Coordinates of C-alpha atoms in Angstrom, one line a residue:
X1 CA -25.7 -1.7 16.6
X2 CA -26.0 -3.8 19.4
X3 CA -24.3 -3.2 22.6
X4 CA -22.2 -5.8 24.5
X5 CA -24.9 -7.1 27.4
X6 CA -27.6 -5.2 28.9
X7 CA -25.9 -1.9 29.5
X8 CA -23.1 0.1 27.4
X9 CA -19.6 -1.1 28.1
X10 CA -17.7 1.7 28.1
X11 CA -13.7 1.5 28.8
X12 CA -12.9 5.3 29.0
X13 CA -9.1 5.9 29.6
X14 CA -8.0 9.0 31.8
X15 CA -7.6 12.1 30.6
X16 CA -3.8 12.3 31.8
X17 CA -2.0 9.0 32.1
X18 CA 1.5 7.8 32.5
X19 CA 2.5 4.4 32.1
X20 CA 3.5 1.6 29.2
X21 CA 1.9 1.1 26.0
X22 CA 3.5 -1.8 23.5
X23 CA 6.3 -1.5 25.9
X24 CA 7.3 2.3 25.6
X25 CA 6.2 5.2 27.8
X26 CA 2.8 6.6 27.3
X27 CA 3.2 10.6 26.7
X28 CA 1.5 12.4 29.6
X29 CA -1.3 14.9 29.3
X30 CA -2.3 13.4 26.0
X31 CA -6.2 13.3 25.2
X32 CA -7.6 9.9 25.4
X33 CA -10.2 8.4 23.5
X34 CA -13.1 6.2 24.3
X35 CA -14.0 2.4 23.8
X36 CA -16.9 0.9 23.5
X37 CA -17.3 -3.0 22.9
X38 CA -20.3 -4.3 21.1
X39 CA -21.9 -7.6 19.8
X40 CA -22.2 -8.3 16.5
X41 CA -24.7 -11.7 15.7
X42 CA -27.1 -10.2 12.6
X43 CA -24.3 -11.8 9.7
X44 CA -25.9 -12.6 6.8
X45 CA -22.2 -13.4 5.1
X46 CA -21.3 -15.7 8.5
X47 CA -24.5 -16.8 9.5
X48 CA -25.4 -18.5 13.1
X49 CA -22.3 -16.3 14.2
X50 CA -21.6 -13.8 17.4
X51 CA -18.5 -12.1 17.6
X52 CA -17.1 -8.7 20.1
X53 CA -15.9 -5.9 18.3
X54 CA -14.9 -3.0 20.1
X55 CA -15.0 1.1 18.6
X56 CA -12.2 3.1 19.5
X57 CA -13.0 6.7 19.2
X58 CA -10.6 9.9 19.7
X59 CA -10.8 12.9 21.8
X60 CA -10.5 15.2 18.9
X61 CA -13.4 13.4 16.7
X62 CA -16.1 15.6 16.1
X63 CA -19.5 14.1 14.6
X64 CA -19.6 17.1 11.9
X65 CA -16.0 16.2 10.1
X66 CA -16.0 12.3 8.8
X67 CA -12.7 10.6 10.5
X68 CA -10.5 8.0 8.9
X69 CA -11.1 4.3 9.7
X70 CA -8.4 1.8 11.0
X71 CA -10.1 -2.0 11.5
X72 CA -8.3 -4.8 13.4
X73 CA -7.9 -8.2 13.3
X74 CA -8.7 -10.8 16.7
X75 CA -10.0 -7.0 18.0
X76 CA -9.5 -8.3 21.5
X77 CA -5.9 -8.3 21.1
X78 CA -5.1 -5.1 19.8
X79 CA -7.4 -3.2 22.1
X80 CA -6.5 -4.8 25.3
X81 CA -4.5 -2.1 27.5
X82 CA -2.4 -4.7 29.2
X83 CA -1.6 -6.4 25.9
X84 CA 1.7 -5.9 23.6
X85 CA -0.3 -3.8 21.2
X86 CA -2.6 -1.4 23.1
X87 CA -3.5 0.6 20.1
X88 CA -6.0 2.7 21.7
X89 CA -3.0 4.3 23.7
X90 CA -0.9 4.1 20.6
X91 CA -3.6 5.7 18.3
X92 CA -4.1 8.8 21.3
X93 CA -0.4 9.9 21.1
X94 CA 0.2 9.5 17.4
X95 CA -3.3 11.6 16.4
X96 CA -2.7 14.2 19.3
X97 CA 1.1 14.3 17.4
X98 CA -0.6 14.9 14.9
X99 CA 1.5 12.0 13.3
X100 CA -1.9 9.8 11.8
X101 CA -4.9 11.7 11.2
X102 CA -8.3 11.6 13.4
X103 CA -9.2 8.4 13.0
X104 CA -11.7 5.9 14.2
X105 CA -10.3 2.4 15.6
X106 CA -12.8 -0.6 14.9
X107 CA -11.4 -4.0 16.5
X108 CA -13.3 -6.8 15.2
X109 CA -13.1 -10.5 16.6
X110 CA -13.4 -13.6 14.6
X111 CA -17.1 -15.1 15.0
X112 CA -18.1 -18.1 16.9
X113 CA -20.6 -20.5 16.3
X114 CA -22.4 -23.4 17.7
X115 CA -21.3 -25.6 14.4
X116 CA -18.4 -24.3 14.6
X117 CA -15.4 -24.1 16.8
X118 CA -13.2 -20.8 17.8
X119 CA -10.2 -21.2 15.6
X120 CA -11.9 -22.7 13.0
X121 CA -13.9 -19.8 12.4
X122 CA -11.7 -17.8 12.5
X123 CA -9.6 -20.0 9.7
X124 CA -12.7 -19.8 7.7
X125 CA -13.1 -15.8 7.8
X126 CA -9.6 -14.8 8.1
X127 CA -8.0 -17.6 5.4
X128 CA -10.2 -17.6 2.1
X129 CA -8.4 -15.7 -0.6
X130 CA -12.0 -14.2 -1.8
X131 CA -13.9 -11.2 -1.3
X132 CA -16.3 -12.4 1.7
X133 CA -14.3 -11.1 5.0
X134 CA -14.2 -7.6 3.0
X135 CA -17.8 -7.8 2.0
X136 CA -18.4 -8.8 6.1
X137 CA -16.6 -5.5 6.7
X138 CA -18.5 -3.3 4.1
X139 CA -21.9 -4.3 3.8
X140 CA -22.0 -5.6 7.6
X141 CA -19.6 -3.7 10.4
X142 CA -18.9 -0.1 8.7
X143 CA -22.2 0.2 7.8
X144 CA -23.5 -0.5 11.8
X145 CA -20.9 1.4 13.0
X146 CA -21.7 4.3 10.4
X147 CA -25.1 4.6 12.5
X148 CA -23.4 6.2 15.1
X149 CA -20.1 8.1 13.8
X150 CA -18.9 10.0 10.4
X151 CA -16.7 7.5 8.8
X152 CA -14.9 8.4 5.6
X153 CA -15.3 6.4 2.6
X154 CA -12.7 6.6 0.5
X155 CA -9.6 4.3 0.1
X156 CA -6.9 6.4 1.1
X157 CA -9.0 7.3 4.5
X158 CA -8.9 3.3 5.4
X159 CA -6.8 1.3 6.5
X160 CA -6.4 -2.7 7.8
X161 CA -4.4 -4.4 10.5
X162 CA -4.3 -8.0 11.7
X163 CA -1.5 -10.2 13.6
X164 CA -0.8 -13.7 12.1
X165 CA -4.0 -15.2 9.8
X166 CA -5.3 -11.5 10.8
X167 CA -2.5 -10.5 8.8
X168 CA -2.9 -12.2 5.4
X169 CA -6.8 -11.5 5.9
X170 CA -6.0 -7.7 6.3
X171 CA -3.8 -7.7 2.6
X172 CA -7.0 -9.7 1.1
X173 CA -9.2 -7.3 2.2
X174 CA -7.5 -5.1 0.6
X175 CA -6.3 -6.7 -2.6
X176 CA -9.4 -7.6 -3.4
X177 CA -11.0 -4.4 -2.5
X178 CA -7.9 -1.2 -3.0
X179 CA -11.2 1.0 -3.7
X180 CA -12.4 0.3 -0.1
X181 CA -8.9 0.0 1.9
X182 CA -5.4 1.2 0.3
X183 CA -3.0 0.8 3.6
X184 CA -2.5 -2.7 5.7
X185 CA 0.2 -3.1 8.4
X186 CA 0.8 -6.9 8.9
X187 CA 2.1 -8.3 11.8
X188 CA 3.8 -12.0 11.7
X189 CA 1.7 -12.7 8.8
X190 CA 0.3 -16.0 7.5
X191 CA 1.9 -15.7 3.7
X192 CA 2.4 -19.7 4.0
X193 CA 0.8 -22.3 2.0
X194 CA -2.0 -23.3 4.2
X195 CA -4.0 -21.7 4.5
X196 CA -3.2 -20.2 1.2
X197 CA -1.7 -17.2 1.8
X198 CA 1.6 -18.7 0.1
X199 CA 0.3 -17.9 -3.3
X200 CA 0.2 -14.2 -2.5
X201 CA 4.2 -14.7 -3.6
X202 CA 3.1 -15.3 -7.5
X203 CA -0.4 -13.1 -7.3
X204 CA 1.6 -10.1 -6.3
X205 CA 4.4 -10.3 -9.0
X206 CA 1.7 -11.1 -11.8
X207 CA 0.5 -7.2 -11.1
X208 CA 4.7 -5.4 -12.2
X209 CA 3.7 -2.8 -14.0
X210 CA 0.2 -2.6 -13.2
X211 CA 0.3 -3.0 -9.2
X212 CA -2.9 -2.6 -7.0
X213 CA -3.1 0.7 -5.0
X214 CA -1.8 -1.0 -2.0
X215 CA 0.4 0.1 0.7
X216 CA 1.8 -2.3 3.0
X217 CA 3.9 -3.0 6.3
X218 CA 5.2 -6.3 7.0
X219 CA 7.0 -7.0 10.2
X220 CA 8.1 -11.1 11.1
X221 CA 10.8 -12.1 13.6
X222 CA 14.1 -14.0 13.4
X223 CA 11.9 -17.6 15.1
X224 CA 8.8 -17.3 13.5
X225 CA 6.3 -20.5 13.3
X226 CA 7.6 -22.8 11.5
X227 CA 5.7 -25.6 11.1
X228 CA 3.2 -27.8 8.4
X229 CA 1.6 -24.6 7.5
X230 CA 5.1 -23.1 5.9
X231 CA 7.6 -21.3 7.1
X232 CA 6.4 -17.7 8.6
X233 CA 9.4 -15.4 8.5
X234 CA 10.5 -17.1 5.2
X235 CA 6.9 -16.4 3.5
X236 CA 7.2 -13.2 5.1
X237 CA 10.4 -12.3 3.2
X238 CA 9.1 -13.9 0.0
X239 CA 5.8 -11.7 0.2
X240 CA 8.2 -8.5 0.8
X241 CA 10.4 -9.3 -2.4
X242 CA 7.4 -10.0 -4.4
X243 CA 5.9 -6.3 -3.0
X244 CA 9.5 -5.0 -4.5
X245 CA 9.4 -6.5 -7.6
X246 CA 6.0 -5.5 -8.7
X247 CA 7.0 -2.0 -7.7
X248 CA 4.6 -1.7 -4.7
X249 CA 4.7 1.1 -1.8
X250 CA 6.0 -1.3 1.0
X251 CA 8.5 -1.6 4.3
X252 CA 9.6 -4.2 6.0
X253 CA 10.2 -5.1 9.4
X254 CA 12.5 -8.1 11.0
X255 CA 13.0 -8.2 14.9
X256 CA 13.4 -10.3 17.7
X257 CA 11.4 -13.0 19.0
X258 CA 9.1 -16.0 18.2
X259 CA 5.2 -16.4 16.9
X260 CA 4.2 -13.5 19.2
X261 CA 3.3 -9.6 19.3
X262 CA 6.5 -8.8 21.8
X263 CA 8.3 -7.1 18.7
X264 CA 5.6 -6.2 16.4
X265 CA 4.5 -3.8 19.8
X266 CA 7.4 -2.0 20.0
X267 CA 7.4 -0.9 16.6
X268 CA 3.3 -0.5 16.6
X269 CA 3.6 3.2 16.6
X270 CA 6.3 3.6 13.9
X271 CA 4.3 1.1 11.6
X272 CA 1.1 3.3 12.2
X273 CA 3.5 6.6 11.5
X274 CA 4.5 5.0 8.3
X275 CA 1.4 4.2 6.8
X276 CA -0.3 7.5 7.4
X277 CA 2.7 9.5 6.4
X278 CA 1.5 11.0 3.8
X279 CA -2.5 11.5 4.6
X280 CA -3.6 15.4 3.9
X281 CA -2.9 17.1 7.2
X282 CA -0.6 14.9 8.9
X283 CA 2.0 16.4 9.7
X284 CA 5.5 15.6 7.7
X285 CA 8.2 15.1 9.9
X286 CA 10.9 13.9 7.2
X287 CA 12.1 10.6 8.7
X288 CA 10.3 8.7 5.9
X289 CA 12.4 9.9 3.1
X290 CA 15.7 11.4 2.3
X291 CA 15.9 14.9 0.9
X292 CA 16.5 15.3 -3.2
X293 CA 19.7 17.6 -2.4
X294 CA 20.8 14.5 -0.4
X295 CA 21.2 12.5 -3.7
X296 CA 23.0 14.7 -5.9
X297 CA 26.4 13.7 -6.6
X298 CA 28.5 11.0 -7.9
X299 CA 27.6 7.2 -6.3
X300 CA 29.9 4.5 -6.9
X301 CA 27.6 1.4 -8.1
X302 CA 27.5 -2.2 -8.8
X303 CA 25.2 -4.0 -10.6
X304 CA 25.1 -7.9 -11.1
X305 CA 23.8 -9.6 -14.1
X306 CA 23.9 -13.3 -14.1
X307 CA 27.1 -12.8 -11.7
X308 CA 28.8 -10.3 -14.0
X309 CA 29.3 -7.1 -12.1
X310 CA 29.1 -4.0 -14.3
X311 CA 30.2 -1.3 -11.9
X312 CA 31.0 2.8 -12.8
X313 CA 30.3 5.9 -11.2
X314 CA 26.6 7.4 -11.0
X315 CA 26.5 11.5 -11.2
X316 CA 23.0 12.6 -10.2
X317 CA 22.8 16.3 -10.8
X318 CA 19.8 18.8 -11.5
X319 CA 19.0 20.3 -15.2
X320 CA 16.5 22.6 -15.9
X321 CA 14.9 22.4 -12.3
X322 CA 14.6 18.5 -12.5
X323 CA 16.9 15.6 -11.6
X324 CA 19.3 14.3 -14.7
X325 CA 22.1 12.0 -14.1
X326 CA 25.0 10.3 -16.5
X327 CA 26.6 6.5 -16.0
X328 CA 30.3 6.2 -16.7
X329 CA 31.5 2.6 -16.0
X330 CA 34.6 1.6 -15.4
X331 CA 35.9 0.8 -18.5
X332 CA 35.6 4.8 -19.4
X333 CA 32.5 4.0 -21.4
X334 CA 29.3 6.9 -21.0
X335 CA 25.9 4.9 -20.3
X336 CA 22.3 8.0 -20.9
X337 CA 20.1 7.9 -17.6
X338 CA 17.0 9.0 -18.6
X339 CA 13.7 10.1 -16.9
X340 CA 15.3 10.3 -13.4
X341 CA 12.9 10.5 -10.6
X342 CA 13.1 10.6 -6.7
X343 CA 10.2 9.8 -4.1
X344 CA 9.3 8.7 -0.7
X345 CA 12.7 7.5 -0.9
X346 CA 12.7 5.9 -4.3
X347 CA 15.6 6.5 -6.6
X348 CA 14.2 5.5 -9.9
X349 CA 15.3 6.2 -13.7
X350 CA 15.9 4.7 -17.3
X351 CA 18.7 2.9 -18.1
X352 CA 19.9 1.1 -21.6
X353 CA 22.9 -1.3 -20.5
X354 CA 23.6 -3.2 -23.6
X355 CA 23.2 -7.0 -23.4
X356 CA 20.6 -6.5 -21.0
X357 CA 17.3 -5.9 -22.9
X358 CA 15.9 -4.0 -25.6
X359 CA 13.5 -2.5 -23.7
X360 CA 14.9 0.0 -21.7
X361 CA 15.3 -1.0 -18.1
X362 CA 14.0 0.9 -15.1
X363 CA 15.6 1.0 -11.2
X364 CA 14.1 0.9 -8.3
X365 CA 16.3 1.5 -5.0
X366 CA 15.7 2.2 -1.7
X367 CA 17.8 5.3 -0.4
X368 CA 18.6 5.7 3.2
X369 CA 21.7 7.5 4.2
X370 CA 24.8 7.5 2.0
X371 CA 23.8 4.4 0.4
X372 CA 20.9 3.0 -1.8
X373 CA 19.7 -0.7 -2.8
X374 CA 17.4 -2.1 -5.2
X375 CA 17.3 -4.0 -8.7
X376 CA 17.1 -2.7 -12.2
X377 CA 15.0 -4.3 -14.2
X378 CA 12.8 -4.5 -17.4
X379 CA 9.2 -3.3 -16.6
X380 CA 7.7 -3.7 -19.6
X381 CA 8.3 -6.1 -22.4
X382 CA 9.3 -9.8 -22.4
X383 CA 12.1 -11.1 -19.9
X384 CA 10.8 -9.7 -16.8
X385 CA 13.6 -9.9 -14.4
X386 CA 15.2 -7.7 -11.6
X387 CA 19.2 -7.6 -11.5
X388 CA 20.7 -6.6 -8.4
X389 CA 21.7 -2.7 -8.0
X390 CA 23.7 -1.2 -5.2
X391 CA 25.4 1.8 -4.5
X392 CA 27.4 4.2 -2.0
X393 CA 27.7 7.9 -1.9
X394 CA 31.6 8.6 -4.1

């Protein structure tokens, strides 16, 4: 590991501090970590190339417990204390909230080289649907920065951040590695067709009922880039209904603003909160899913198919210990629900609707207050296709 000029950079942040990070108030009297900014120019996967990377570590880490790993995309953005992002400030409250667990922060900038120039490398790294940026961060960064801390290995320990083609590199990473990274928060994401990212869209549905171990946040605004590449916010909405239909863990996040980090910073911390919700030891604070005695009772539904709406009443109810429920539309007639389940906020259960398939079809619907929305649709089988499924709370 080589160190950024002669002598150690070291940016260490006060132990007590007030002030603004992603544009809300830093808690007082929270530990704060330490960063350390480093040169990276041994690549044997980019050769010729230099690149910054800086290593965020917390307070609380201690060298004889392995932490969790976070990397970041254009590194110099997210760890910049006077930028929109400021995840080292972010990452201080949310582990001393216990809210993500120890982890270490490694903020990685695209490499430069004399052949080539700035953005072009970074188009070269951060846009190639292949495994090379994710063998870059295996065999090359985690290993160097392994020298010097206990880093967990597993999957569900990582995760993989990056801000515009730092965001589509982030999900290939871990697409084409869910064994090495399972989490990626994706901010105003390139999912467009150049550099390629656009055929995510088709890639991701191909994987219904055998989807990747992936979790992912995607956030875009209301005037994102629009321009020869694609479309952002429109390739961003595509990618999230692609996530849906193949039944993948993911949230979605549209806000104000252009091609820029002003939104994506003020939800930062609730994106970071949402990924590690469920991480051993983290502590569950309930605001990511709705309780199963909040679903029980009758739901007034619609559901469209091929612009027919078959509507009826819902009546979710408990048997045995578990969750049963019984259809009765609204011409009387009694429809079985079968195999009724309900997690991180997931209503989901087996429903025969004739005309519709033979295969049984399966919903998925997002809960959140007195109301749910998804699709129910045929997971396995020929005729793959979501319907539209809503209801309200009778």
């Amino acid at each position: 590991m080589e160190l950024f000029s002669a002598a150690t950079l070291v940016i260490i942040l006060s132990s007590f501090v007030t002030g603004l990070a992603n544009g809300q108030p830093v808690q007082d009297e929270v530990p704060r970590g330490q960063v350390t900014q480093y040169t990276w120019n041994d690549s044997k996967i980019y050769p010729g190339t230099t690149r910054d990377y800086w290593v965020y570590v917390p307070q609380q880490y201690n060298e004889a417990t392995a932490a969790s790993v976070m990397v970041f995309q254009d590194g110099h953005m997210f760890v910049n204390p006077e930028g929109f992002m400021n995840a080292p400030a972010v990452m201080d409250t949310l582990i001393s909230s216990n809210e993500m667990p120890v982890t270490i922060g490694i903020f990685v900038s695209p490499g430069e080289s004399a052949e080539s120039e700035h953005d072009n490398q970074r188009t070269v790294e951060y846009g190639a649907l292949n495994d090379s940026y994710a063998r870059f961060l295996l065999e090359e960064i985690l290993p160097d920065v392994s020298k010097s801390y206990n880093l967990k290995e597993d999957a569900a320990s990582r995760a993989i951040s990056g801000a515009s083609f730092g965001g589509i590199c982030s999900f290939t990473v871990a697409w084409e590695r869910p064994d090495a990274f399972s989490k990626v928060v994706s901010f105003i994401g390139a999912f467009t067709g150049v550099p390629g990212g656009g055929e995510y869209h088709t890639m991701v549905r191909k994987t219904r009922g055998n989807p990747k171990p992936i979790r992912t946040f995607l956030q875009t605004t209301d005037d994102d880039l629009n321009n020869t590449m694609g479309d952002f916010k429109l390739g961003n909405q595509q990618m999230e209904s692609s996530l849906k239909f193949a039944r993948y863990d993911t949230r979605f996040a549209l806000g104000p603003g252009s091609h820029d980090l002003r939104h994506a910073g003020s939800i930062f911390a609730d994106a970071l909160r949402w990924t590690w919700r469920d991480y051993p030891g983290v502590k569950d604070t309930g605001r990511w899913h709705t309780p199963v005695a909040d679903i029980i009772g009758d739901w007034n539904v619609e559901l469209d198919v091929w612009g027919d709406i078959f509507s009826g009443v819902l009546s979710i109810f408990e048997e045995n210990d578990r969750l049963a429920a019984q259809f009765v539309s609204s011409e009387n007639s009694k429809h079985d629900v079968t195999d009724v389940s309900f997690k991180e906020g997931i209503l989901s259960f087996n429903f025969m609707l004739p005309g519709l398939s033979e295969d049984p079809s399966r919903s998925w619907l997002f809960v959140e207050g007195g109301a749910f929305k998804g699709a129910l649709g045929v997971i396995e089988g020929t005729g793959e296709i979501d319907f539209p499924m809503r209801g309200r709370r009778n």
